[in-house]
CSV table of C-alpha atoms (C1' of nucleotides) in Angstrom, one decimal:
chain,number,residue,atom,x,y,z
A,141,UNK,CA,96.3,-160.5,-26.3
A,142,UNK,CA,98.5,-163.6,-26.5
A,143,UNK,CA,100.7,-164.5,-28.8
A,144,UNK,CA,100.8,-168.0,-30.1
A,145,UNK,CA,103.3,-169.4,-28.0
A,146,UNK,CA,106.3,-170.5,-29.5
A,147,UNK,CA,107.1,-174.1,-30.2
A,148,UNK,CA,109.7,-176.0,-27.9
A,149,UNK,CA,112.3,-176.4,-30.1
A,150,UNK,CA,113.2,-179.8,-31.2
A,151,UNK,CA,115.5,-182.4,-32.7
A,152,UNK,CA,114.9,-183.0,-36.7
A,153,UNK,CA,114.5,-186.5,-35.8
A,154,UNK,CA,111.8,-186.1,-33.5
A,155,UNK,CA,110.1,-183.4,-36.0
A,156,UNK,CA,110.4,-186.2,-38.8
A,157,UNK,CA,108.4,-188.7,-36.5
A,158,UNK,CA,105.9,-186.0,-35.4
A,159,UNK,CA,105.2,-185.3,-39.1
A,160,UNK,CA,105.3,-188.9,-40.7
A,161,UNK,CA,102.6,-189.3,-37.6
A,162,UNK,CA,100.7,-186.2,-39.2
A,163,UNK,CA,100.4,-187.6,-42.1
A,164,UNK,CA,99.2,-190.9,-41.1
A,165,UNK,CA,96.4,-188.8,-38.7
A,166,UNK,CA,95.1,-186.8,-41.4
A,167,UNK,CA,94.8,-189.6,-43.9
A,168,UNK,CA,92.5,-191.1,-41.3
A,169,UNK,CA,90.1,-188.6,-42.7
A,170,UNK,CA,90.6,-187.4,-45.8
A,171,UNK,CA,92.4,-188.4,-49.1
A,172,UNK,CA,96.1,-188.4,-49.0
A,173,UNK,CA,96.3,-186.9,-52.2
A,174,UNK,CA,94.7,-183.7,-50.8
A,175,UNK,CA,96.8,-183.2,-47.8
A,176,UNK,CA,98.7,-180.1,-47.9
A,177,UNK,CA,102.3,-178.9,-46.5
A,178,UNK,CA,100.0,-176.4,-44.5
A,179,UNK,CA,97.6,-179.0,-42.7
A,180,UNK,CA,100.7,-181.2,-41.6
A,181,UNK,CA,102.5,-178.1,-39.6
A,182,UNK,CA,99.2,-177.4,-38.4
A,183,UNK,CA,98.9,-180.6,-36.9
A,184,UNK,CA,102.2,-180.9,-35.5
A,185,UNK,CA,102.2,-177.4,-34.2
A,186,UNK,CA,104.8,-175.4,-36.7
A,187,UNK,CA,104.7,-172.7,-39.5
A,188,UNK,CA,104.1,-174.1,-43.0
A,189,UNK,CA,108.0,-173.2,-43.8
A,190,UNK,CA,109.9,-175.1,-40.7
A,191,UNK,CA,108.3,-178.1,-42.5
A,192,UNK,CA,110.8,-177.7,-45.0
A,193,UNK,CA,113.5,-177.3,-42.6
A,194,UNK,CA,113.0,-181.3,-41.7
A,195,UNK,CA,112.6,-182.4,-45.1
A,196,UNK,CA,113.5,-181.2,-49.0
A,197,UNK,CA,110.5,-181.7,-50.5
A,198,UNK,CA,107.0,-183.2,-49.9
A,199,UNK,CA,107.5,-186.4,-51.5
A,200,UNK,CA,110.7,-186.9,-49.0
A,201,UNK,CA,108.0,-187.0,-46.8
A,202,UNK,CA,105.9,-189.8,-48.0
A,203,UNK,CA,108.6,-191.9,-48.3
A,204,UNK,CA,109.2,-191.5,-44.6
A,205,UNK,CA,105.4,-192.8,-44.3
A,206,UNK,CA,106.2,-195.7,-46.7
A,207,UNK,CA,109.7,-196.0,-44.5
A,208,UNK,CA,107.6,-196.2,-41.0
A,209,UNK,CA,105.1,-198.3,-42.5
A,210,UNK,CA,107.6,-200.9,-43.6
A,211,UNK,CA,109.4,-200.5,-40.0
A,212,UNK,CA,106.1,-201.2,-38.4
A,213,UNK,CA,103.9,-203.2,-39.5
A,214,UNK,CA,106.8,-206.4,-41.2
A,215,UNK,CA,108.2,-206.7,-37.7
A,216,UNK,CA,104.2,-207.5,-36.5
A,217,UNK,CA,103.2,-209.7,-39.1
A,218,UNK,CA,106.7,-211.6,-39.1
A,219,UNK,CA,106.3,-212.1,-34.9
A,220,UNK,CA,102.4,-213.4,-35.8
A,221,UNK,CA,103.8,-215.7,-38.5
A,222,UNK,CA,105.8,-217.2,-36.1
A,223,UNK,CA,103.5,-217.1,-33.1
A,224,UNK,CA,102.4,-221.2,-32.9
A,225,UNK,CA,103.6,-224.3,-34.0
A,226,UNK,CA,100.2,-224.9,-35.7
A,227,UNK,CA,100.4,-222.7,-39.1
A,228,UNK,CA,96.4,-222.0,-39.1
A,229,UNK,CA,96.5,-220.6,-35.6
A,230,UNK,CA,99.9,-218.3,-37.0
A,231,UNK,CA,97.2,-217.5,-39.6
A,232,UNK,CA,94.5,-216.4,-37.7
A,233,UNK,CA,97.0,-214.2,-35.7
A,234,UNK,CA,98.3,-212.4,-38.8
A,235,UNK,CA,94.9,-211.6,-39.5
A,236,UNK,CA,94.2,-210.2,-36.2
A,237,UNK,CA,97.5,-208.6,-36.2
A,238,UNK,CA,96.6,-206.7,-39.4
A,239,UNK,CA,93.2,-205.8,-38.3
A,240,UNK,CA,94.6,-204.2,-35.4
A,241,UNK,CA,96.9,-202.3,-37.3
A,242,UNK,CA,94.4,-201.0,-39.4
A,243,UNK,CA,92.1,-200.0,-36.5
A,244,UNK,CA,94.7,-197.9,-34.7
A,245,UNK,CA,96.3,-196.8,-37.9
A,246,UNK,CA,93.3,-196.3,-40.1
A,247,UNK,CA,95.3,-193.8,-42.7
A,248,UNK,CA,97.0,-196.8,-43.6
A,249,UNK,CA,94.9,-198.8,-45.8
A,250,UNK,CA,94.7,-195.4,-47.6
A,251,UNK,CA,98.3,-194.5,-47.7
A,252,UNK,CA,98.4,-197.7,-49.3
A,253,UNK,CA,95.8,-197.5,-52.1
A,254,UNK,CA,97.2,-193.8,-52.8
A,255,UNK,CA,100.8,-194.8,-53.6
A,256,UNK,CA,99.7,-198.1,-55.6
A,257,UNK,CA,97.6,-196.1,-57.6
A,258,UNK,CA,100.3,-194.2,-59.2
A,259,UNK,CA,101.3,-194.8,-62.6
A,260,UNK,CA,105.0,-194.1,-62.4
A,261,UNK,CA,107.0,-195.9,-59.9
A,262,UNK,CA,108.5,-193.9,-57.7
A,263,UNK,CA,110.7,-194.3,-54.8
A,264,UNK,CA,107.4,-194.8,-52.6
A,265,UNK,CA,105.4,-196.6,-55.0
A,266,UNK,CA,108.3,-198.8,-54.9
A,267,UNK,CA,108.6,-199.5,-51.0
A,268,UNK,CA,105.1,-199.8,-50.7
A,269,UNK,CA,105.2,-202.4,-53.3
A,270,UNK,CA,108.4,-204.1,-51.5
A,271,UNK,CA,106.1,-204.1,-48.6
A,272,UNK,CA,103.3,-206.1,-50.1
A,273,UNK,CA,105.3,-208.2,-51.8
A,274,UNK,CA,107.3,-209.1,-48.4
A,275,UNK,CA,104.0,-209.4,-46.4
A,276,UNK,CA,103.0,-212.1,-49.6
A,277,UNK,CA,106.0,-214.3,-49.0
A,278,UNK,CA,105.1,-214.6,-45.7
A,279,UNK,CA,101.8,-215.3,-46.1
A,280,UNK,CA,102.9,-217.6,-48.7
A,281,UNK,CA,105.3,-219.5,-46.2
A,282,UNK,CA,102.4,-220.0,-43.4
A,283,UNK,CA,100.2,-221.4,-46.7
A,284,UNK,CA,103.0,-224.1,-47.3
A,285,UNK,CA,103.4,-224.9,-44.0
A,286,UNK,CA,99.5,-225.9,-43.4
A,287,UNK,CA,99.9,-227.7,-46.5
A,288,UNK,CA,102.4,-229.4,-45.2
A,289,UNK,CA,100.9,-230.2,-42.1
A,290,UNK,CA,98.0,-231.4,-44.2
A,291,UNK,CA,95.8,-228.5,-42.6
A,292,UNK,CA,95.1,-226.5,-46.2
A,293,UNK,CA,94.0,-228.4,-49.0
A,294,UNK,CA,96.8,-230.4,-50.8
A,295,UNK,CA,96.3,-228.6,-54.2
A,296,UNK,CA,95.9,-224.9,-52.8
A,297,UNK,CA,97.6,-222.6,-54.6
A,298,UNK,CA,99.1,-220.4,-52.3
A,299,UNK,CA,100.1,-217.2,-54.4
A,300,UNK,CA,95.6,-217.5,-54.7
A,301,UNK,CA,95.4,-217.7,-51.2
A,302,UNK,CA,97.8,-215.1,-50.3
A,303,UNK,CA,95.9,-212.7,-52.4
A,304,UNK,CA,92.3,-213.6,-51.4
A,305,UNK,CA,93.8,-213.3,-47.7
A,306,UNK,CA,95.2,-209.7,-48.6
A,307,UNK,CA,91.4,-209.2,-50.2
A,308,UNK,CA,89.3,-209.9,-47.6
A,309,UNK,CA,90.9,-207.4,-45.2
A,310,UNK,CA,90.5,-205.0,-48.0
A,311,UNK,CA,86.8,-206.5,-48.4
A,312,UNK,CA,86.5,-205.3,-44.9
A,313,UNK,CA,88.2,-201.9,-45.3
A,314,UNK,CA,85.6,-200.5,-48.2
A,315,UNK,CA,82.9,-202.2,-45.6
A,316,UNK,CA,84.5,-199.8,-42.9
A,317,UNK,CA,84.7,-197.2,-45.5
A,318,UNK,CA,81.0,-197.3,-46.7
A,319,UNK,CA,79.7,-196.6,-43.4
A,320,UNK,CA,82.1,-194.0,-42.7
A,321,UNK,CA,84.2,-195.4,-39.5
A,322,UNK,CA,86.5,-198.2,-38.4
A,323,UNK,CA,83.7,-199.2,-36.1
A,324,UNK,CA,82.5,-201.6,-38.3
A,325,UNK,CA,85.7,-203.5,-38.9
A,326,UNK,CA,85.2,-206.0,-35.5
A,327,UNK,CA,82.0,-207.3,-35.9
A,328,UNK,CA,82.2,-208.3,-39.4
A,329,UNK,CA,85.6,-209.5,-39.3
A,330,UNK,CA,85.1,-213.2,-37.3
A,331,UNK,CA,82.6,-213.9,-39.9
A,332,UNK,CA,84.9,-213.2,-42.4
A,333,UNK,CA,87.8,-215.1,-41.6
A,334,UNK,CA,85.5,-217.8,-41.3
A,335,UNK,CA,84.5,-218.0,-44.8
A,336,UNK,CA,88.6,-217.9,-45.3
A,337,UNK,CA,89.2,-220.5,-43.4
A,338,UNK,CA,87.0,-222.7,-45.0
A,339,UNK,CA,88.3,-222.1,-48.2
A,340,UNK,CA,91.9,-223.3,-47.6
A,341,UNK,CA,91.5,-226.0,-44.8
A,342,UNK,CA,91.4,-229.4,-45.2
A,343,UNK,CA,87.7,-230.3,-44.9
A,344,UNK,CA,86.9,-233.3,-42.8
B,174,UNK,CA,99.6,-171.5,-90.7
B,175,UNK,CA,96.9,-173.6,-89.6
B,176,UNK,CA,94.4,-172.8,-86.5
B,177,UNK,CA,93.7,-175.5,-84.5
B,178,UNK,CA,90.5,-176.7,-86.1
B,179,UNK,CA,86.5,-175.9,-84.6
B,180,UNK,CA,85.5,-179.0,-82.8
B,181,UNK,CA,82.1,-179.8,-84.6
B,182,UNK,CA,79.4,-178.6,-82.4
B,183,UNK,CA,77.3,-181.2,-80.6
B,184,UNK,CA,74.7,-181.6,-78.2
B,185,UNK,CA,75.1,-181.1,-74.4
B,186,UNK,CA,73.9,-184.8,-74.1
B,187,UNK,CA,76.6,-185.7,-76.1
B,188,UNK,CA,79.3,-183.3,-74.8
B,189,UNK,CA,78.7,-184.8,-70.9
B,190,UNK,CA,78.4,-188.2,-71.7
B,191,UNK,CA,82.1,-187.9,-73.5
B,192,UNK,CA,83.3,-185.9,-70.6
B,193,UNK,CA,82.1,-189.1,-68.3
B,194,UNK,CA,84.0,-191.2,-70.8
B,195,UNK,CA,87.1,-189.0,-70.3
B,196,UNK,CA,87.3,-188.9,-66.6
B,197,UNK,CA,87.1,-193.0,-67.0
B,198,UNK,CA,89.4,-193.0,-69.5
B,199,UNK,CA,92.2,-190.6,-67.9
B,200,UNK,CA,91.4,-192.5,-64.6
B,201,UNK,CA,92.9,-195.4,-65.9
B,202,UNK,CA,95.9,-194.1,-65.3
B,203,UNK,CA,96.5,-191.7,-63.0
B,204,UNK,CA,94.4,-190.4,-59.5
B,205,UNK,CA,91.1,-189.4,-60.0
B,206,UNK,CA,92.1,-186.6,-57.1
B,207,UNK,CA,94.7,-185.0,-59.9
B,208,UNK,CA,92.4,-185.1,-62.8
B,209,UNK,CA,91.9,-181.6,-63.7
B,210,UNK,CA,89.1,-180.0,-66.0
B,211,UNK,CA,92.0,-178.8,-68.3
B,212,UNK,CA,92.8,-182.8,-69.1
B,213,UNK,CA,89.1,-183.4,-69.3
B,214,UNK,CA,88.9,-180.7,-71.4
B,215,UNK,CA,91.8,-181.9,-74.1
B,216,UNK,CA,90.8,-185.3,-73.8
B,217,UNK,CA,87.0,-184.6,-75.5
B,218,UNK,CA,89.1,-181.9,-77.5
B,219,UNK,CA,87.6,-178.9,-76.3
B,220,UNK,CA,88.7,-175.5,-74.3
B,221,UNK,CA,88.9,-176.1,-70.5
B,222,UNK,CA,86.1,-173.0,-70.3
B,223,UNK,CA,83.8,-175.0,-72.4
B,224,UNK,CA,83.5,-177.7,-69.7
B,225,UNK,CA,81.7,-175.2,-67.7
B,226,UNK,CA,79.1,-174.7,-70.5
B,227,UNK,CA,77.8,-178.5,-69.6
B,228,UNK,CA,78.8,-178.8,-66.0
B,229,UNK,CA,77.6,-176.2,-63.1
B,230,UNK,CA,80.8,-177.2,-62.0
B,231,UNK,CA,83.1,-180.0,-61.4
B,232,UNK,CA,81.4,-182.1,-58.9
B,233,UNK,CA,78.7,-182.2,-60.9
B,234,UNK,CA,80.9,-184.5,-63.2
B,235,UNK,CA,82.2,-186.8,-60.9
B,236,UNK,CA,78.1,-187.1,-59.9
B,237,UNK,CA,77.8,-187.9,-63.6
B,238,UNK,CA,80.4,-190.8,-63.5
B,239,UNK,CA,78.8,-192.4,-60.3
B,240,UNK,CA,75.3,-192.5,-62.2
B,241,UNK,CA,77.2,-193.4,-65.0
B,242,UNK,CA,78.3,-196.4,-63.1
B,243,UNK,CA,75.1,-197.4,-61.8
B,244,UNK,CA,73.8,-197.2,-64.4
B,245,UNK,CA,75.9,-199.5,-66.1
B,246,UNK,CA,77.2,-202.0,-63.6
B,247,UNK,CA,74.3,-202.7,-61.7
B,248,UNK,CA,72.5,-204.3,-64.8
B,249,UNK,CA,74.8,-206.4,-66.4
B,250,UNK,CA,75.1,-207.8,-62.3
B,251,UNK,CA,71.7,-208.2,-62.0
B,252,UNK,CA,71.4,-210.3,-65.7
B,253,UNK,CA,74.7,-212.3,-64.5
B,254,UNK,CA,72.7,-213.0,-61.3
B,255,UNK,CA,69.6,-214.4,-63.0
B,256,UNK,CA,71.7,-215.9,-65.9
B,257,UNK,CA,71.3,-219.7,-63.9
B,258,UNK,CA,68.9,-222.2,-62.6
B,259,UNK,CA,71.7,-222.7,-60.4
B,260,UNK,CA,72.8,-220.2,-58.1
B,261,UNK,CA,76.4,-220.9,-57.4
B,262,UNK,CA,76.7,-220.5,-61.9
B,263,UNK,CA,75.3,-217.3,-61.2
B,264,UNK,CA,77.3,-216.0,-58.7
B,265,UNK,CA,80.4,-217.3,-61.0
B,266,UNK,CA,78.6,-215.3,-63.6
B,267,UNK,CA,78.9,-212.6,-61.2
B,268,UNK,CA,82.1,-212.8,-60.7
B,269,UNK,CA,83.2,-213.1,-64.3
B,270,UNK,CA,80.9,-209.9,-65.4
B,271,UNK,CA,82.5,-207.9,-62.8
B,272,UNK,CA,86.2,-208.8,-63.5
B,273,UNK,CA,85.5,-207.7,-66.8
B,274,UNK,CA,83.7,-204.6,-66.4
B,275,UNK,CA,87.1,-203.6,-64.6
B,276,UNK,CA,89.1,-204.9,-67.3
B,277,UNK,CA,87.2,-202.8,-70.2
B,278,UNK,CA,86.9,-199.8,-67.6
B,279,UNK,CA,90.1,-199.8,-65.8
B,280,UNK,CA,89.3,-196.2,-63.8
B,281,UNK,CA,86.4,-197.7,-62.4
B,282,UNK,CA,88.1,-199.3,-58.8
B,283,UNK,CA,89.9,-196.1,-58.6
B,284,UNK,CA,86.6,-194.0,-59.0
B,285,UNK,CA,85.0,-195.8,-56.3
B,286,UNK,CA,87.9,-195.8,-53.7
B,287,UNK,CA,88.4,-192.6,-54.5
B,288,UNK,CA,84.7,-191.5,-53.5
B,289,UNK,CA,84.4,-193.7,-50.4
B,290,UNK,CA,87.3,-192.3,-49.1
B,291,UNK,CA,85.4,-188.7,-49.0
B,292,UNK,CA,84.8,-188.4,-45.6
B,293,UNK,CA,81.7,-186.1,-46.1
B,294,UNK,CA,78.6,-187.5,-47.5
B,295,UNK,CA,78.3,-185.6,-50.7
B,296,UNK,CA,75.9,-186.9,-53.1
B,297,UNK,CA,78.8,-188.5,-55.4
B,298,UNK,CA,79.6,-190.9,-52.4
B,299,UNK,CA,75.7,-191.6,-51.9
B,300,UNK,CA,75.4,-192.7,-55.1
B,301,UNK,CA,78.7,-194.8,-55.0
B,302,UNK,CA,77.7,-196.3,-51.7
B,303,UNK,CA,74.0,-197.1,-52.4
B,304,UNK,CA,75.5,-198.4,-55.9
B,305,UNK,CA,77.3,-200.8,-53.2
B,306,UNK,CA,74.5,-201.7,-51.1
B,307,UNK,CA,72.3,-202.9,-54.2
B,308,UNK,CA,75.4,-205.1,-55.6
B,309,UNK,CA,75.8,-206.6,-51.9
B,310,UNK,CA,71.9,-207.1,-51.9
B,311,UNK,CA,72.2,-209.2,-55.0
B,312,UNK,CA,75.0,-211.2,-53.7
B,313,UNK,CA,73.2,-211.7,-50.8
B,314,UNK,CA,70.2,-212.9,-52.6
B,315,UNK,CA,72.1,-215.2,-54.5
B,316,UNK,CA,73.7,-216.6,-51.7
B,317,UNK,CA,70.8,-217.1,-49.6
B,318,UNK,CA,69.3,-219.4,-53.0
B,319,UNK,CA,72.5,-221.1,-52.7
B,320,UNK,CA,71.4,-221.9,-48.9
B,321,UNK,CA,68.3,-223.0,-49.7
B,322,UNK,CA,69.0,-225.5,-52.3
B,323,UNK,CA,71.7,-226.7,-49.9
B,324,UNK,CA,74.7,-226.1,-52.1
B,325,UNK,CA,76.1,-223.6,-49.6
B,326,UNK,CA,76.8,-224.4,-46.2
B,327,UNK,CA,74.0,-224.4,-43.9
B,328,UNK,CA,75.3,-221.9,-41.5
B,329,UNK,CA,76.6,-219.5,-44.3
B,330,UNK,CA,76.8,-216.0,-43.1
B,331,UNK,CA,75.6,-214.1,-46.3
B,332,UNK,CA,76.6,-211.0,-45.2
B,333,UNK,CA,80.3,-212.0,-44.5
B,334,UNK,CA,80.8,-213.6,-47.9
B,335,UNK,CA,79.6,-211.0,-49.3
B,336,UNK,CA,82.3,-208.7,-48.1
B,337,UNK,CA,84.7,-212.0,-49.0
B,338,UNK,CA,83.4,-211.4,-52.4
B,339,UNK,CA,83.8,-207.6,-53.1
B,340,UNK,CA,87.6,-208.1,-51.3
B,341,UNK,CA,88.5,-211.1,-53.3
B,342,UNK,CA,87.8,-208.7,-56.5
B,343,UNK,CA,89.3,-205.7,-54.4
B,344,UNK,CA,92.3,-208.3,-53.7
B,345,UNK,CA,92.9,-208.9,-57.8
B,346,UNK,CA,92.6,-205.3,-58.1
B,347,UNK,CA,95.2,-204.6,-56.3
B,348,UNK,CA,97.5,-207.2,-57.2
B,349,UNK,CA,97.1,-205.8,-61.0
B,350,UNK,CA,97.9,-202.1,-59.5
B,351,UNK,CA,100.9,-203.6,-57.8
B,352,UNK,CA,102.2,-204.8,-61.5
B,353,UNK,CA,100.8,-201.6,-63.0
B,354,UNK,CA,98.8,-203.4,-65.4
B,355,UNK,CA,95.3,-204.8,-65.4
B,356,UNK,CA,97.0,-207.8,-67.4
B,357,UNK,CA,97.7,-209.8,-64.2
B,358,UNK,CA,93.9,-209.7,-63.4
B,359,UNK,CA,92.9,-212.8,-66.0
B,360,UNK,CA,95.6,-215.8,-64.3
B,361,UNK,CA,95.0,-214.9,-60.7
B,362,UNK,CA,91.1,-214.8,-61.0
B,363,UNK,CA,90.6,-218.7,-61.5
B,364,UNK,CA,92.4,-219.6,-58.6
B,365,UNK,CA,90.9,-217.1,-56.2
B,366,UNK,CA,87.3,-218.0,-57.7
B,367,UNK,CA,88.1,-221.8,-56.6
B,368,UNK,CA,88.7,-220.4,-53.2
B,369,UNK,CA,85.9,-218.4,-53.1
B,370,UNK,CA,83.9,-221.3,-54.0
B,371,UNK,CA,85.4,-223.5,-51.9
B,372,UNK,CA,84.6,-221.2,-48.6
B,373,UNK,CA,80.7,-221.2,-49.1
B,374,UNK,CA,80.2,-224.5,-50.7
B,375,UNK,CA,78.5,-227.4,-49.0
B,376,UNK,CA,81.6,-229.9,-49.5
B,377,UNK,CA,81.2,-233.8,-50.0
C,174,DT,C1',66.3,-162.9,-94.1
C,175,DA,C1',65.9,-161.7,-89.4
C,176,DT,C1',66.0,-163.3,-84.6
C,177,DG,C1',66.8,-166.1,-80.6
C,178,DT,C1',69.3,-170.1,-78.7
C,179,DT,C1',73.1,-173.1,-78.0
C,180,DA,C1',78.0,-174.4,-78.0
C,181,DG,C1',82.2,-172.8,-78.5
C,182,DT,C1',86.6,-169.6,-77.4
C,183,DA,C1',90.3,-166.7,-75.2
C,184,DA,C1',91.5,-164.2,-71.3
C,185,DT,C1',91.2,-163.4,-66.6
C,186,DT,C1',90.3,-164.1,-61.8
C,187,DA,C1',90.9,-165.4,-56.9
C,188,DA,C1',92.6,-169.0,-54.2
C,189,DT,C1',95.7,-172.5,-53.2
C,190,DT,C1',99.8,-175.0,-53.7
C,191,DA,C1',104.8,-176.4,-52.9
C,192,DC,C1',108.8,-174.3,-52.1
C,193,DT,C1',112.4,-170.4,-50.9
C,194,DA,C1',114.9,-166.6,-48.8
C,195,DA,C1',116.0,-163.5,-45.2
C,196,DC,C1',116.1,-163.1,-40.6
C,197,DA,C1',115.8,-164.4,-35.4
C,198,DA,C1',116.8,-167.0,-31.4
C,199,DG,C1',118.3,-171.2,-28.6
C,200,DG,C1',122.0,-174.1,-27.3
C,201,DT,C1',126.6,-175.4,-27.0
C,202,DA,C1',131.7,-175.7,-27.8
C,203,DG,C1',135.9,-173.2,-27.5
D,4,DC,C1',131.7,-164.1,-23.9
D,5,DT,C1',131.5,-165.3,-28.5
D,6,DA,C1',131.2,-167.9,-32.8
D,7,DC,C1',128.3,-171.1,-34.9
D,8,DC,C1',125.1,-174.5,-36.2
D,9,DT,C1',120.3,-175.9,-35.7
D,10,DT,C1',115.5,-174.9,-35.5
D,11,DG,C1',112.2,-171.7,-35.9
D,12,DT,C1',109.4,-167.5,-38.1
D,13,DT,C1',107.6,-164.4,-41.6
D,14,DA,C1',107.1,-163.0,-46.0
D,15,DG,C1',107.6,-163.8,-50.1
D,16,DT,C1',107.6,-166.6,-55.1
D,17,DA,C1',105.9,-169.0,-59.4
D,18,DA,C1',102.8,-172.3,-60.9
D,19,DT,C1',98.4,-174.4,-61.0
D,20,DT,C1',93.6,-174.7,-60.1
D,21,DA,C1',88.3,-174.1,-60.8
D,22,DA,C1',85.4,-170.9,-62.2
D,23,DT,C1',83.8,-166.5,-64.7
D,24,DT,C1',83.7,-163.2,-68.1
D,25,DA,C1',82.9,-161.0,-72.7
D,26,DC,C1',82.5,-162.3,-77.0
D,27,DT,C1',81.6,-165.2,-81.5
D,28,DA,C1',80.0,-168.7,-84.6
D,29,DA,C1',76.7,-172.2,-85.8
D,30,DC,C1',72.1,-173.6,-86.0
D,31,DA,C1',67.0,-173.6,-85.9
D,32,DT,C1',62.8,-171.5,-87.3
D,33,DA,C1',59.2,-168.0,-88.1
DNA sequence: TATGTTAGTAATTAATTACTAACAAGGTAG
DNA sequence: CTACCTTGTTAGTAATTAATTACTAACATA
């Protein structure tokens, strides 16, 4: 009979990553409210206790999600806001950027909606927030820029259009949700951004 | 010394549809996830064993809320969708009769994220998501009138807006969570309802 | 008034939860 | 080799949860 074989022992650091990645695997599928200490040192492979050695409590450990998201996805969206000298095309990137995102990480739209839900603002409710509202001002910027560039309508209102923007991935997101998989993010998604685009640009 | 008084006795009826208004009322403000049959219980001002005398068990309330839901969304769309000759009114109509729904029932967003997230297909999430496909269906019809009296594009994908069309409610949603307050819900809704508009209509 | 039904309670149960404490072993500096 | 810090385990804890139990009061009606 075999013991379970022991874990190769590793830097708190690395443990940290392994378990923010957890995290962000099982709220893939299932509610991050229901996630326990137990399923994360499942995933990465420990005893329920050692995840306590890598962090004090449990929400230390959503604020590392929070953290990682921040670290993550900004840096993307920033580098696709920035991507071409004509704002719509920076645009359209963003939205494929955050698509992508979304596909590969798909805990993450749920993450999200977890930690906005809550009443009190905590530390994580807080970053999350900081997030969004960092992500707006970009979106906001690309907005003025097409405006400028007489590309968006000259009366948008681009607070309206940054949250309509933010929407329609989230549009997609309950589509993906209702049929149970990210599969049905793609297809939709062209036809989609369309519609978006015809609501801001310029029309001829 | 005075006992806690005897709640008068009522109905079963009466008793469940008061426990739906409960969960509702505490989902305003917290996760429907954490919402425990001991709040439920003080909220209708009863002991938490009592529940149990109206409720096999818990699911079985969170199946009442869904029915609940349909049963009293689905109408007021369908009236706001017939409420026009013309069919972009009645998709604003829509739009103004959902917004307030979510106003007067705050929990409601949170209820139905919270149920699509379920990655099983219980009955709850059936009901939620067939909910859905009826409200997308009406959309859809709407939108296809719009077509047809040529004061929607042409090529207008219906399907697409209406995914642009849950989101850009989804969108306000979240912007309200974000404040912690359904309050920021009225001033954004104008602008993103000109935007909606402006993405399907036919334009000069 | 007697009897059966319905709607309530208080107390308890088994399971699950986040978290802790005592102990073991790996790796490395002196 | 040894002292020591870090990373791990196992075995607990107290608190909370949904659900059940035994019992009681109110109500309807023959």
């Amino acid at each position: 009979m075999s013991h379970s074989r022991l874990p190769t022992r590793q830097s708190a650091e690395i443990r940290q990553a392994e378990m923010v990645q957890a995290v962000l695997h099982l709220a893939a599928r299932q509610e991050p409210a229901s996630i326990t200490t137990t399923e994360i040192a499942k995933v990465v492979g420990l005893s329920q206790g050692a995840v306590f050695r890598h962090f004090p409590n449990k929400q230390a450990i959503w604020l590392s999600v929070a953290q990682w998201l921040t670290a993550n996805l900004l840096p993307l969206i920033q580098t696709a806001a920035q991507s071409s000298p004509n704002p719509l095309t920076s645009l359209a990137n963003i939205y494929c950027t955050h698509l992508q995102f979304v596909q590969e990480n798909p805990g993450v739209p749920r993450f999200i909606f977890h930690e906005l839900q809550q009443p009190n603002d905590s530390p994580i409710k807080q970053e999350v927030a900081s997030m969004l509202q960092t992500y707006s001002g970009i979106l906001i910027g690309v907005l003025q820029q097409a405006k400028a560039s007489q590309q968006a309508l000259p009366n948008l209102d681009e607070r309206s259009a940054a949250t309509l923007f933010i929407g329609s991935i989230q549009g997609l997101v309950m589509q993906a949700m209702l049929q149970g998989s990210t599969a049905t993010l793609e297809p939709m998604s062209l036809g989609v951004w369309d519609l978006y685009l015809s609501a801001i640009r310029q029309h001829a």
